Short mmCIF file of C-alpha atoms and ligand atoms in Angstrom, two decimals:
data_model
loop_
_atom_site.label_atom_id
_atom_site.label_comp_id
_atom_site.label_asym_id
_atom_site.label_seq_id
_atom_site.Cartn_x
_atom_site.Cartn_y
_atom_site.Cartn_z
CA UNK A 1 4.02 19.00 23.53
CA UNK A 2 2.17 21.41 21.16
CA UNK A 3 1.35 19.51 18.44
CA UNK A 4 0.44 22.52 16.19
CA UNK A 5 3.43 23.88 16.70
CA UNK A 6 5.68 20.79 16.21
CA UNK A 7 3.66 20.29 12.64
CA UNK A 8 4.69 23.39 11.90
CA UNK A 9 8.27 22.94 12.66
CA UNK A 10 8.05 19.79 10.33
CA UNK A 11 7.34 21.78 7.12
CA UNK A 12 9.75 23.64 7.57
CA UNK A 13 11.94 20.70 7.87
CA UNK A 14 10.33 19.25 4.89
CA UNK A 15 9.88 21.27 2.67
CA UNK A 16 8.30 20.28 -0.71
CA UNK A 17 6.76 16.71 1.19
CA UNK A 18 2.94 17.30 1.50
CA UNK A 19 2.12 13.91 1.53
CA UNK A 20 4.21 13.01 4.10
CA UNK A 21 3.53 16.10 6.15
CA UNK A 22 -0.24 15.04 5.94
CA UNK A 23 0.64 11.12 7.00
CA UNK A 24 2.45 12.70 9.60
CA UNK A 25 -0.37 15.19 11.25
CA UNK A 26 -2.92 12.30 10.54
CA UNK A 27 -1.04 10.54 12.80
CA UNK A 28 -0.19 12.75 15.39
CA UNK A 29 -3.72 13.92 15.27
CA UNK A 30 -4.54 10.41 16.33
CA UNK A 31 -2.27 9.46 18.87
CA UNK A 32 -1.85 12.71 20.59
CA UNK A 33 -3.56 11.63 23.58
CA UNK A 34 -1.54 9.06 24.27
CA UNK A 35 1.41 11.29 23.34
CA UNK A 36 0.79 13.72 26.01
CA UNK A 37 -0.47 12.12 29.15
CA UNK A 38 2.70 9.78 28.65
CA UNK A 39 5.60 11.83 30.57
CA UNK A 40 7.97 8.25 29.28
CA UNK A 41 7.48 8.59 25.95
CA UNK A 42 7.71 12.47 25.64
CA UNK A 43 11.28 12.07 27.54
CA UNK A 44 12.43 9.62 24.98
CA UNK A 45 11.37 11.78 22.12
CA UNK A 46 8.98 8.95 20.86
CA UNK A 47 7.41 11.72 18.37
CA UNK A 48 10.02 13.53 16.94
CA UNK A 49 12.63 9.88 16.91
CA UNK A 50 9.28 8.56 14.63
CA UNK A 51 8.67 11.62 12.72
CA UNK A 52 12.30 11.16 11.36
CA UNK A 53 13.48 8.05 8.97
CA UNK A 54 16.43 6.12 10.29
CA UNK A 55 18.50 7.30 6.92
CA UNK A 56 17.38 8.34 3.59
CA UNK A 57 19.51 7.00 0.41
CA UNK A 58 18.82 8.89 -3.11
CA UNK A 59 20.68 7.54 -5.99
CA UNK A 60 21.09 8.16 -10.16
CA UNK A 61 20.48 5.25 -11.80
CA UNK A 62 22.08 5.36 -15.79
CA UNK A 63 20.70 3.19 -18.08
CA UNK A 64 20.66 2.87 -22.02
CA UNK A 65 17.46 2.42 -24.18
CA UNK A 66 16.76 0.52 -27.60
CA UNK A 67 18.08 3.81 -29.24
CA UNK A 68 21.24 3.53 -27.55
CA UNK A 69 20.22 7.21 -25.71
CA UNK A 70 21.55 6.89 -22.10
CA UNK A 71 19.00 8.17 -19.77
CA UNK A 72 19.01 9.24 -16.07
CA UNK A 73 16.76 8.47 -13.37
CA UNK A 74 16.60 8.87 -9.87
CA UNK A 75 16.42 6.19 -7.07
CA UNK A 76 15.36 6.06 -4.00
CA UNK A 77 15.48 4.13 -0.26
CA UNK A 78 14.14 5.03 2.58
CA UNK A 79 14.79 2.70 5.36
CA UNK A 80 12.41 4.08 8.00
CA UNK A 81 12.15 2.17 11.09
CA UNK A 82 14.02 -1.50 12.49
CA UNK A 83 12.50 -1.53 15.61
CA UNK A 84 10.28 -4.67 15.22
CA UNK A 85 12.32 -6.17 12.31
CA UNK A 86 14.89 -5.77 9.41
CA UNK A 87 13.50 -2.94 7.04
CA UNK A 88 10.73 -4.06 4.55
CA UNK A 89 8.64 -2.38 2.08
CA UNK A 90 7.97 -2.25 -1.54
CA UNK A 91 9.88 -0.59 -4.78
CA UNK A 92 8.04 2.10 -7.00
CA UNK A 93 8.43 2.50 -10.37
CA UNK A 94 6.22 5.39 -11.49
CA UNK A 95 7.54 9.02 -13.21
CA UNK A 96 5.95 11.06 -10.85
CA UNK A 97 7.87 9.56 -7.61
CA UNK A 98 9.69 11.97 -5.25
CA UNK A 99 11.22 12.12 -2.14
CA UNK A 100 8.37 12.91 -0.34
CA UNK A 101 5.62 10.57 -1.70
CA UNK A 102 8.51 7.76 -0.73
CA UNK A 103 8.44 8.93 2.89
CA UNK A 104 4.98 9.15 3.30
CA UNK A 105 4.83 5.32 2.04
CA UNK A 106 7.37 4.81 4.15
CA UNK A 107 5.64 5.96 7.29
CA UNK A 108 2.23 4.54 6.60
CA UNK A 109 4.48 1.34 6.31
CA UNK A 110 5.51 1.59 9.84
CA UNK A 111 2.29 1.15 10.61
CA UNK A 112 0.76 -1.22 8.20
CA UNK A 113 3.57 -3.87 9.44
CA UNK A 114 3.38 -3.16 12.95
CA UNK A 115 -0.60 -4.30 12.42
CA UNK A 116 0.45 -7.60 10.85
CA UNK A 117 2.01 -8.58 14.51
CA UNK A 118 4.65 -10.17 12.04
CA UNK A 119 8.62 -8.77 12.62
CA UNK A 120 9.23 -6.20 9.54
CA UNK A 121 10.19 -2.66 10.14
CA UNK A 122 9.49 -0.37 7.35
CA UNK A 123 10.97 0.93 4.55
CA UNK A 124 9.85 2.08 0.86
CA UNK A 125 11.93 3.11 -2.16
CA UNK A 126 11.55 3.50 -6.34
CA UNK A 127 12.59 5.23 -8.98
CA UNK A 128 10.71 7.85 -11.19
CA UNK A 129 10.99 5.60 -13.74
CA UNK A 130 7.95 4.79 -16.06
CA UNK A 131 7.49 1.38 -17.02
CA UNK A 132 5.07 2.46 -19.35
CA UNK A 133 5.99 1.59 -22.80
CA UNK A 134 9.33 -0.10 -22.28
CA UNK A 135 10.67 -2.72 -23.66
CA UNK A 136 11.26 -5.65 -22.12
CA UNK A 137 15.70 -5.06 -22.51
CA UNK A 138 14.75 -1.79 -21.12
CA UNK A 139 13.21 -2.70 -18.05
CA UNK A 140 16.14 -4.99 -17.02
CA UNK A 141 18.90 -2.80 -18.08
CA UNK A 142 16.80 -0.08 -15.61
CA UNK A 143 16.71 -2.70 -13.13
CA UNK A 144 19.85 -3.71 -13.83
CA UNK A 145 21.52 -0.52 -12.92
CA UNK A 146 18.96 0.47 -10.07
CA UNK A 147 20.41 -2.73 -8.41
CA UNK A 148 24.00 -1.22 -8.68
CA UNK A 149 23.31 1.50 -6.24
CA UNK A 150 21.08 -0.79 -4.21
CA UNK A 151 22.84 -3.71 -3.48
CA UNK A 152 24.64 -3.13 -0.67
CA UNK A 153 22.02 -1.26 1.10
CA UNK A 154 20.01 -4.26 1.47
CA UNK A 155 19.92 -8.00 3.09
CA UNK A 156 17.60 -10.42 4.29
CA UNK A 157 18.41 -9.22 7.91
CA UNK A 158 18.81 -5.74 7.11
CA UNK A 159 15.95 -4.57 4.21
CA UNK A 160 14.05 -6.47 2.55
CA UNK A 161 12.27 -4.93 -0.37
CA UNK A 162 9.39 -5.77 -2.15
CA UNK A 163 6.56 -4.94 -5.00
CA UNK A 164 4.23 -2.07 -5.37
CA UNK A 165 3.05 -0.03 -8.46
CA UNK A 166 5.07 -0.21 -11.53
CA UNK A 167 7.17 -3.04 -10.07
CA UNK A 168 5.91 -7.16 -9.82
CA UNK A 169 7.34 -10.26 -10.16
CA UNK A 170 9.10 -9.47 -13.58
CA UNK A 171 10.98 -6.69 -11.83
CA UNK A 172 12.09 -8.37 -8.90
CA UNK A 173 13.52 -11.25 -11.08
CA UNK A 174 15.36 -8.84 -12.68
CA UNK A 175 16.17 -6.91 -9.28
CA UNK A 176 17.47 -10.64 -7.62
CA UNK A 177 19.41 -12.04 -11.10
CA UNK A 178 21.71 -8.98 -10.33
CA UNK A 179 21.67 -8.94 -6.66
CA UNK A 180 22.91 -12.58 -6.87
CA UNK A 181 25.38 -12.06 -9.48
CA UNK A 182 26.52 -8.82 -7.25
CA UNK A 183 27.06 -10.74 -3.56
CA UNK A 184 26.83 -14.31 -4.95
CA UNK A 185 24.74 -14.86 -2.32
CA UNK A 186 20.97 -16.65 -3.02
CA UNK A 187 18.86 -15.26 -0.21
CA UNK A 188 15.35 -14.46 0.34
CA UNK A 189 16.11 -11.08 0.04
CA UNK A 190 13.01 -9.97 -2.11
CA UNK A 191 9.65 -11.03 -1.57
CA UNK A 192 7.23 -11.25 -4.62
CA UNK A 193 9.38 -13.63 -5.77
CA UNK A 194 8.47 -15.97 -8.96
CA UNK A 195 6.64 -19.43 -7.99
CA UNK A 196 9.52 -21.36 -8.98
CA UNK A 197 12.34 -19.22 -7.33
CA UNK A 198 10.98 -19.07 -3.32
CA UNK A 199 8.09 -16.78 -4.32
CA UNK A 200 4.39 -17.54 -2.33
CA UNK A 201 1.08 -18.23 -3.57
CA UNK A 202 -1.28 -15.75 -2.79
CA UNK A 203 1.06 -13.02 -3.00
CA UNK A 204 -0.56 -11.45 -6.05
CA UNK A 205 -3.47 -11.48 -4.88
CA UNK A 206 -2.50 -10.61 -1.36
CA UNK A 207 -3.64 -6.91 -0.44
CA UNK A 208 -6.85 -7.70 -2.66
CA UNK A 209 -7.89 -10.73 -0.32
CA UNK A 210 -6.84 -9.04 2.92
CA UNK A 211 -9.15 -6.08 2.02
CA UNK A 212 -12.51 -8.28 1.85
CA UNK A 213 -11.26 -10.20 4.96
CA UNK A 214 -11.16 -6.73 6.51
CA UNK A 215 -14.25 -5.97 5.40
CA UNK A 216 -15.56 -9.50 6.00
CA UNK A 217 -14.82 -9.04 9.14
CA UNK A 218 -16.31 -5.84 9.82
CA UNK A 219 -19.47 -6.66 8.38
CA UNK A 220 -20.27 -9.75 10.39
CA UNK A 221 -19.51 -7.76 13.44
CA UNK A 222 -22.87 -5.81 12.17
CA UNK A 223 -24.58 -8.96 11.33
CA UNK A 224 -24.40 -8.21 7.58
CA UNK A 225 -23.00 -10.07 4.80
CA UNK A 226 -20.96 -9.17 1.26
CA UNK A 227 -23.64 -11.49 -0.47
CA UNK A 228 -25.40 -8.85 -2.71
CA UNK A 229 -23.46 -5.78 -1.91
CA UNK A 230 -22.69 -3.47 -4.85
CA UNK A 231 -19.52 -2.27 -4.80
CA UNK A 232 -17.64 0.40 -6.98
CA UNK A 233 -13.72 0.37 -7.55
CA UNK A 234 -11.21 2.41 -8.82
CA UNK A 235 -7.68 1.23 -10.67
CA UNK A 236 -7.18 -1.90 -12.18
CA UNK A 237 -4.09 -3.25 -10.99
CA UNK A 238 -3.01 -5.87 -8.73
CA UNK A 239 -5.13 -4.30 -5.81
CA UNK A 240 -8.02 -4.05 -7.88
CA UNK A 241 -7.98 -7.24 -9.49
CA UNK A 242 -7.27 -9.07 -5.77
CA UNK A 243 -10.15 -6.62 -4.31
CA UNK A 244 -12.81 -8.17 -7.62
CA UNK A 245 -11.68 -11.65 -7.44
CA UNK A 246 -12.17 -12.22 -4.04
CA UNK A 247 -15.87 -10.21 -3.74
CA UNK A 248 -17.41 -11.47 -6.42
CA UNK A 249 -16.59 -15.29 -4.95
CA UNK A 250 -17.86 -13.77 -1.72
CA UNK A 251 -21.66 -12.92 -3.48
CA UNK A 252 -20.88 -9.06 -4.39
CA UNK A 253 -21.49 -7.40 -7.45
CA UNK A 254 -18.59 -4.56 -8.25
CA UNK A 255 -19.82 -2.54 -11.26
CA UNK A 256 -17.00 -0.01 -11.88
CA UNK A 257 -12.66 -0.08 -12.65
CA UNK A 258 -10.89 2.97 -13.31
CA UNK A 259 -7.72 4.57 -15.10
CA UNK A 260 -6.41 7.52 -16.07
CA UNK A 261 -8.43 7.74 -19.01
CA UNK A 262 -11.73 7.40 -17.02
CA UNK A 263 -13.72 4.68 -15.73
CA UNK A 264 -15.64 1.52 -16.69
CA UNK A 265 -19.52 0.69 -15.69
CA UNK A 266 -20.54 -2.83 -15.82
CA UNK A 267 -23.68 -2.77 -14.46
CA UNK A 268 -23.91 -6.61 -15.03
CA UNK A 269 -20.54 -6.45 -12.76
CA UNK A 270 -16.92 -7.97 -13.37
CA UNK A 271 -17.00 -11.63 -13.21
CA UNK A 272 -15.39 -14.57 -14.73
CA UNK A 273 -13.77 -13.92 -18.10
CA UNK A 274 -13.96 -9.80 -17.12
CA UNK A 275 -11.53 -10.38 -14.34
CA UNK A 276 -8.91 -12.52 -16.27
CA UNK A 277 -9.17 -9.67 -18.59
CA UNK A 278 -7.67 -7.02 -16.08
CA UNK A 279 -4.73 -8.91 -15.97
CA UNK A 280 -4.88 -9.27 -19.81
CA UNK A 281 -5.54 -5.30 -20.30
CA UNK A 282 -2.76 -4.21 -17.78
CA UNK A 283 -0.23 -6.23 -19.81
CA UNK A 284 -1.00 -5.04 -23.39
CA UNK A 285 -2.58 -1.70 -23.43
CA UNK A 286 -0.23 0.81 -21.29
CA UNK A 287 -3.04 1.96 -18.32
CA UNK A 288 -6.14 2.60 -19.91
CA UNK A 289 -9.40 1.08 -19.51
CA UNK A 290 -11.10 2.09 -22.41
CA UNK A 291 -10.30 -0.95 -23.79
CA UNK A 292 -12.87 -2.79 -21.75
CA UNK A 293 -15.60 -1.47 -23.23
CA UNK A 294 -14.98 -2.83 -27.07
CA UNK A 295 -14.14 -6.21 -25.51
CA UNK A 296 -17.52 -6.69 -23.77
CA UNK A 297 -20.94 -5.12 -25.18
CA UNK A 298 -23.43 -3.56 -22.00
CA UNK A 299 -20.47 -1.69 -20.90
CA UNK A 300 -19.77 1.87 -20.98
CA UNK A 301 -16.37 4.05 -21.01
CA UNK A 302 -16.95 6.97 -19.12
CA UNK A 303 -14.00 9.56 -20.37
CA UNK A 304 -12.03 11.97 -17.59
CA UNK A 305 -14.27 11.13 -14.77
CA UNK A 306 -14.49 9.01 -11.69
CA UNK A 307 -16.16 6.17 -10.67
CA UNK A 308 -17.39 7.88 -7.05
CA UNK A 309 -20.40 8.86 -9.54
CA UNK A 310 -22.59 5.39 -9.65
CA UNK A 311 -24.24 4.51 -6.25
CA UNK A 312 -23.01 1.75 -4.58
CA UNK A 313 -23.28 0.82 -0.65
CA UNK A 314 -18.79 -0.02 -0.35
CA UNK A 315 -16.47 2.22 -2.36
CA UNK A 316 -12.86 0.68 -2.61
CA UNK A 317 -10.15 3.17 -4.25
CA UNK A 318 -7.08 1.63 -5.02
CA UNK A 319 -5.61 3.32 -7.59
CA UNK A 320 -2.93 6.16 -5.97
CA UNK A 321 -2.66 8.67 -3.13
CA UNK A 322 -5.29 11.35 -2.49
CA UNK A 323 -7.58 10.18 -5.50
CA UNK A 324 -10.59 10.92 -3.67
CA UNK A 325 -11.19 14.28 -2.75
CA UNK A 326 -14.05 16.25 -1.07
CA UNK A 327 -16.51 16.55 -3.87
CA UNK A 328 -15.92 12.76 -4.70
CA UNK A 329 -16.91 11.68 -1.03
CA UNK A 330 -19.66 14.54 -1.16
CA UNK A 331 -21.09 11.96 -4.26
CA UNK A 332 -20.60 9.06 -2.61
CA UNK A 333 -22.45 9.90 0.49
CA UNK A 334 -25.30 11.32 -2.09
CA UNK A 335 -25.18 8.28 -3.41
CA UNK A 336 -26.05 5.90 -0.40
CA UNK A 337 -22.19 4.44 -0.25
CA UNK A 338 -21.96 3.33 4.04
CA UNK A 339 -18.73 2.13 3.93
CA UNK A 340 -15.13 3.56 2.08
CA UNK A 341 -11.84 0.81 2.37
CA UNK A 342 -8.92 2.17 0.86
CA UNK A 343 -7.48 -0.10 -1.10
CA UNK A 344 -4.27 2.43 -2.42
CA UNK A 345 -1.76 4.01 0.37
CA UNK A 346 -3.69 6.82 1.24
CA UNK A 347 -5.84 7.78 -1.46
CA UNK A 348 -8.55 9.55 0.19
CA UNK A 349 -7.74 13.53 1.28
CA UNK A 350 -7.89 14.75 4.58
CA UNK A 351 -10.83 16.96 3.36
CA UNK A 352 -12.68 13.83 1.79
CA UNK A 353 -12.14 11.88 5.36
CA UNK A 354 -13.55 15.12 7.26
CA UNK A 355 -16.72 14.78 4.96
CA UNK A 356 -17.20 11.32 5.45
CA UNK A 357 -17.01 11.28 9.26
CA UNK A 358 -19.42 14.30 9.74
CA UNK A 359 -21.48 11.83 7.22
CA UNK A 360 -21.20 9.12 9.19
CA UNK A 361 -19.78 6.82 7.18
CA UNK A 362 -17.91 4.23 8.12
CA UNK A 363 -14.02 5.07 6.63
CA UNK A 364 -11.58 2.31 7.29
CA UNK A 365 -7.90 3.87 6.42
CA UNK A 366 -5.37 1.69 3.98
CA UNK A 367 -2.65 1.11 6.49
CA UNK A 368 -5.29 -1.67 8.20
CA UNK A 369 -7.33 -2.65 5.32
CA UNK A 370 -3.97 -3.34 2.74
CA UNK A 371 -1.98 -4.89 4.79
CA UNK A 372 -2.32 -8.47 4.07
CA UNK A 373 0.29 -7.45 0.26
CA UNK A 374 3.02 -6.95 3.25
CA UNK A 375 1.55 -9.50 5.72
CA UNK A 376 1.88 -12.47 2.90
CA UNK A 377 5.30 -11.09 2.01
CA UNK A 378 6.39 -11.77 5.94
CA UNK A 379 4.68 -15.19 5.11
CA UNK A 380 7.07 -15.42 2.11
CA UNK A 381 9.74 -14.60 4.07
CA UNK A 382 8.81 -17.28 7.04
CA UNK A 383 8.54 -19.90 4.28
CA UNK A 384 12.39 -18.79 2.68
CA UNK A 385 13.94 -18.73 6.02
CA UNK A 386 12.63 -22.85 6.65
CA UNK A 387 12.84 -24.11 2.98
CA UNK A 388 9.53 -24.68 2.23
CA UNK A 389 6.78 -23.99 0.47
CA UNK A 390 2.94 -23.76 1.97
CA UNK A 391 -0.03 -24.75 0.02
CA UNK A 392 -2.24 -22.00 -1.36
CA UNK A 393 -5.04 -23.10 1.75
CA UNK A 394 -2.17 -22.45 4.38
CA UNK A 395 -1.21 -18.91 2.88
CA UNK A 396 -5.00 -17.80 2.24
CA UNK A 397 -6.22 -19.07 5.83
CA UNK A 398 -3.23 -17.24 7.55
CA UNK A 399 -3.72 -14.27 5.98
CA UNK A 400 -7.25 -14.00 6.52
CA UNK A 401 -6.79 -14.89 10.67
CA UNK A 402 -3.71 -12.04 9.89
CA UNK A 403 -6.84 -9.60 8.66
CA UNK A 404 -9.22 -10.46 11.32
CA UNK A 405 -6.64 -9.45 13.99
CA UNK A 406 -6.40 -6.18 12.49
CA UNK A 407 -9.61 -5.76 12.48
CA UNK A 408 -10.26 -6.59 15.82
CA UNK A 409 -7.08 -4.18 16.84
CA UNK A 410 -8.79 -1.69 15.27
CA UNK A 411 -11.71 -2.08 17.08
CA UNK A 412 -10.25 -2.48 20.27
CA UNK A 413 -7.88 0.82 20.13
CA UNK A 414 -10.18 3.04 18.39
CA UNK A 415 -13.79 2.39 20.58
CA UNK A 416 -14.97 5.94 20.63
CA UNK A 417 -17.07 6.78 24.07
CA UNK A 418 -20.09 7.05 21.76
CA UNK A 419 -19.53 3.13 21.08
CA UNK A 420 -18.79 4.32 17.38
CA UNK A 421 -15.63 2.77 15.95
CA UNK A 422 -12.57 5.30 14.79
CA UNK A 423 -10.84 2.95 12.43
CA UNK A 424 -8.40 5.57 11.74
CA UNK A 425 -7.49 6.20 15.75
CA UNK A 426 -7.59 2.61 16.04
CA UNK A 427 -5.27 1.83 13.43
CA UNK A 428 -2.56 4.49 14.22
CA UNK A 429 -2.31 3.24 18.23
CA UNK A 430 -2.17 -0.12 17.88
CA UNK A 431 0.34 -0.05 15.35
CA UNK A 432 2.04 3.01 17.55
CA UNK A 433 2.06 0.79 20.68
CA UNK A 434 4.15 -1.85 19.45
CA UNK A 435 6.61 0.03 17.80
CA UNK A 436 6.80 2.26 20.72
CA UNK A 437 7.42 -0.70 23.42
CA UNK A 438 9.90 -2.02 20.96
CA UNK A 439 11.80 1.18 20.65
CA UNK A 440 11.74 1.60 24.77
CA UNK A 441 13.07 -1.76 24.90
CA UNK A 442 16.10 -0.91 22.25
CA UNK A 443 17.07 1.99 24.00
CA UNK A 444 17.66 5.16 22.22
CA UNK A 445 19.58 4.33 18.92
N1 LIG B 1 3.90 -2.23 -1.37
C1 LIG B 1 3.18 -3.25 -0.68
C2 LIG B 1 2.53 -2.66 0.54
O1 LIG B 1 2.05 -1.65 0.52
C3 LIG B 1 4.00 -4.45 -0.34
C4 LIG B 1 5.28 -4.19 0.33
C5 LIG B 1 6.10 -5.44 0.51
O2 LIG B 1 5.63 -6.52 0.24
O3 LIG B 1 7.23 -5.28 0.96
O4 LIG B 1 2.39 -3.06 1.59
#
């Protein structure tokens, strides 16, 4: 197959969906070897059956604010791929959501849970709905009425959804108290469930954890340790304050947090009180991070800009697709950074990737480094389905042996001939292969 041409015939097929377009090439771009010396799966149509959801479901969702104004939004599902489970990925709540950003999260998905060797297809869905500033009758009357549409479209065997930005354990409580009401049914049909209501520990501070295991992982394959390792971030969400918590118990200093007001510099780095205070800022003061600085002196507020500015040897974005560009990896490499994780779904462009590999730095893509948010949700899920509840030990220590598989997958399926690791490759055909044997083995449906 020509791939150039077939990427070609996808824009025109999806028109208006850059970000999936550019999941999609990344992809193809990896696998294409295996793609075209393999005469089985270019007669099943492996390529164009994955570069196609299963079925797309857009929705309006009606709801009524404090004023009594009725306002309209727009929901989405996209249930991607069952072949190596029921569907299963997170809800977005953010204004900016569209069809396309969905189906780009729902294709890295694909991948991410294939990783986890756990059984969840993929899926993704949201609303442009912004959370920002709502009440708290607000939010559940949105939910409320997102659920509506939903309902039916979901089940613990059939999709499973779960958090991501703009939507946590608040949401899905108000998500499940209609679901239930709606099929009378109690079933583990969410996952970032509340504690008390079949929720798991660790799932907060999942895709945080599973990061540093990653990168754990990959730096005692050098002989090299986290102890002392300066580290900048970006965002200050859940990812973010997983990503902090579990470095700085690990011995490494991260000095930076961002939002879209700018960033924060603590060269002392965020410890301790500073990390309970993420959680404190996010709830009170609508996504800005200026507010750091007046709480603790020695800090500074760096308005409009970046933190891909301060040197630091690991950079971890996870704030939001394609946040790092060219000219922010052209700083960090300036800057002495070795290593990038993305944290976020994609946030580093094509262009800032190119840079970094001609740099030689080592780039290890989100779909293997965030995993473990999904991979502890498939834990959640194991844990519904026998009516129990692990200790926090149990969760963390599977999670990080879930982590250290990926990272040896990675290894394995993306060992260049120059002995040099391609975490991208590696990530995008080991995932590939086991949704493509599964798919073989289901026929074509
Ligand atoms: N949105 C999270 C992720 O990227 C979690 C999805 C889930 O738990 O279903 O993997």
């Amino acid at each position: 197959m020509n791939i150039e041409k077939y990427l070609l015939d996808l824009e025109y097929k999806n028109p208006g969906e850059p970000e999936f377009l550019q999941s999609l090439r990344e992809f193809l771009m990896s696998t294409r070897e295996y793609l075209s010396d393999d005469f089985r799966l270019e007669n099943a149509a492996i390529l164009e059956r994955l570069s196609e959801p299963d079925r797309v479901f857009m929705f309006k969702v009606p709801w009524t604010n404090d004023q009594g104004k009725v306002v309209v939004n727009r929901g989405y599902r996209v249930q991607y791929n069952n072949a190596l489970g029921p569907y299963k990925g997170g809800l977005r709540f953010h204004p900016m959501l569209n069809l396309g950003t969905v189906k780009m999260l729902a294709f890295e998905q694909l991948f991410k849970n294939s990783l986890t060797s756990l059984p969840m297809g993929a899926a993704m869905g949201g609303a442009d709905f912004d959370p920002k500033g709502k009440t708290e009758g607000e939010i559940m009357r949105f939910c409320q009425s997102f659920m509506l549409e939903l309902w039916d479209l979901i089940g613990a065997d059939v999709d499973v959804p779960g958090i991501d930005l703009g939507v946590g354990t608040r949401e899905i409580g108000y998500l499940f108290g209609m679901y239930k009401k709606l099929t009378r049914r109690y079933s583990g049909v969410f996952t970032g469930k509340g504690l008390e209501w079949g929720g798991s520990l660790i799932r907060p501070e999942a895709a945080g954890y599973g990061i540093i295991y990653f990168l754990e992982a990959l730096l005692n394959n050098r002989q090299e340790a986290l102890q002392g390792k300066t580290i900048t971030v970006s965002g200050f969400g859940n990812v973010a304050w997983g990503v902090i918590s579990k470095a700085v118990e690990l011995g490494a200093k991260v000095i930076t947090i961002s939002g879209p007001d700018g960033y924060i510099y603590d060269p002392d780095g965020i410890t301790g009180e500073k990390i309970n205070y993420l959680l404190e800022m996010r709830a009170t003061h609508n996504d800005i991070v200026r507010p750091y600085s007046f709480e603790f002196p020695g800090t500074q507020f760096v308005e409009g800009k970046k933190p891909w500015e301060r040197a630091c040897d690991i950079a971890i974005p996870c704030a939001i697709q394609n946040e790092l560009n060219a000219g922010d990896a052209r700083q960090l490499v300036a800057n002495g950074c070795r290593i990038v994780v993305e944290g976020a779904n994609m946030p580093c462009t094509p262009e800032a990737q190119e840079l970094m590999e001609t740099h030689a730095l080592t780039f290890i893509p989100g779909k293997a480094a965030n995993a473990g948010g999904v991979a502890v949700s498939g834990l959640e899920l194991a844990q519904n389905t026998v009516k129990l509840n692990w200790t926090r030990d149990e969760v963390d220590a599977r999670l990080k042996e879930i982590m250290t598989g990926i990272y040896h997958l990675c290894v394995k399926h993306g060992k260049q001939p120059n002995g040099q690791i391609d975490f991208v490759k590696g990530a995008n055909v080991a995932a590939f292969l086991r949704v493509v044997e599964a798919m073989m083995d289901q026929g074509v449906v």
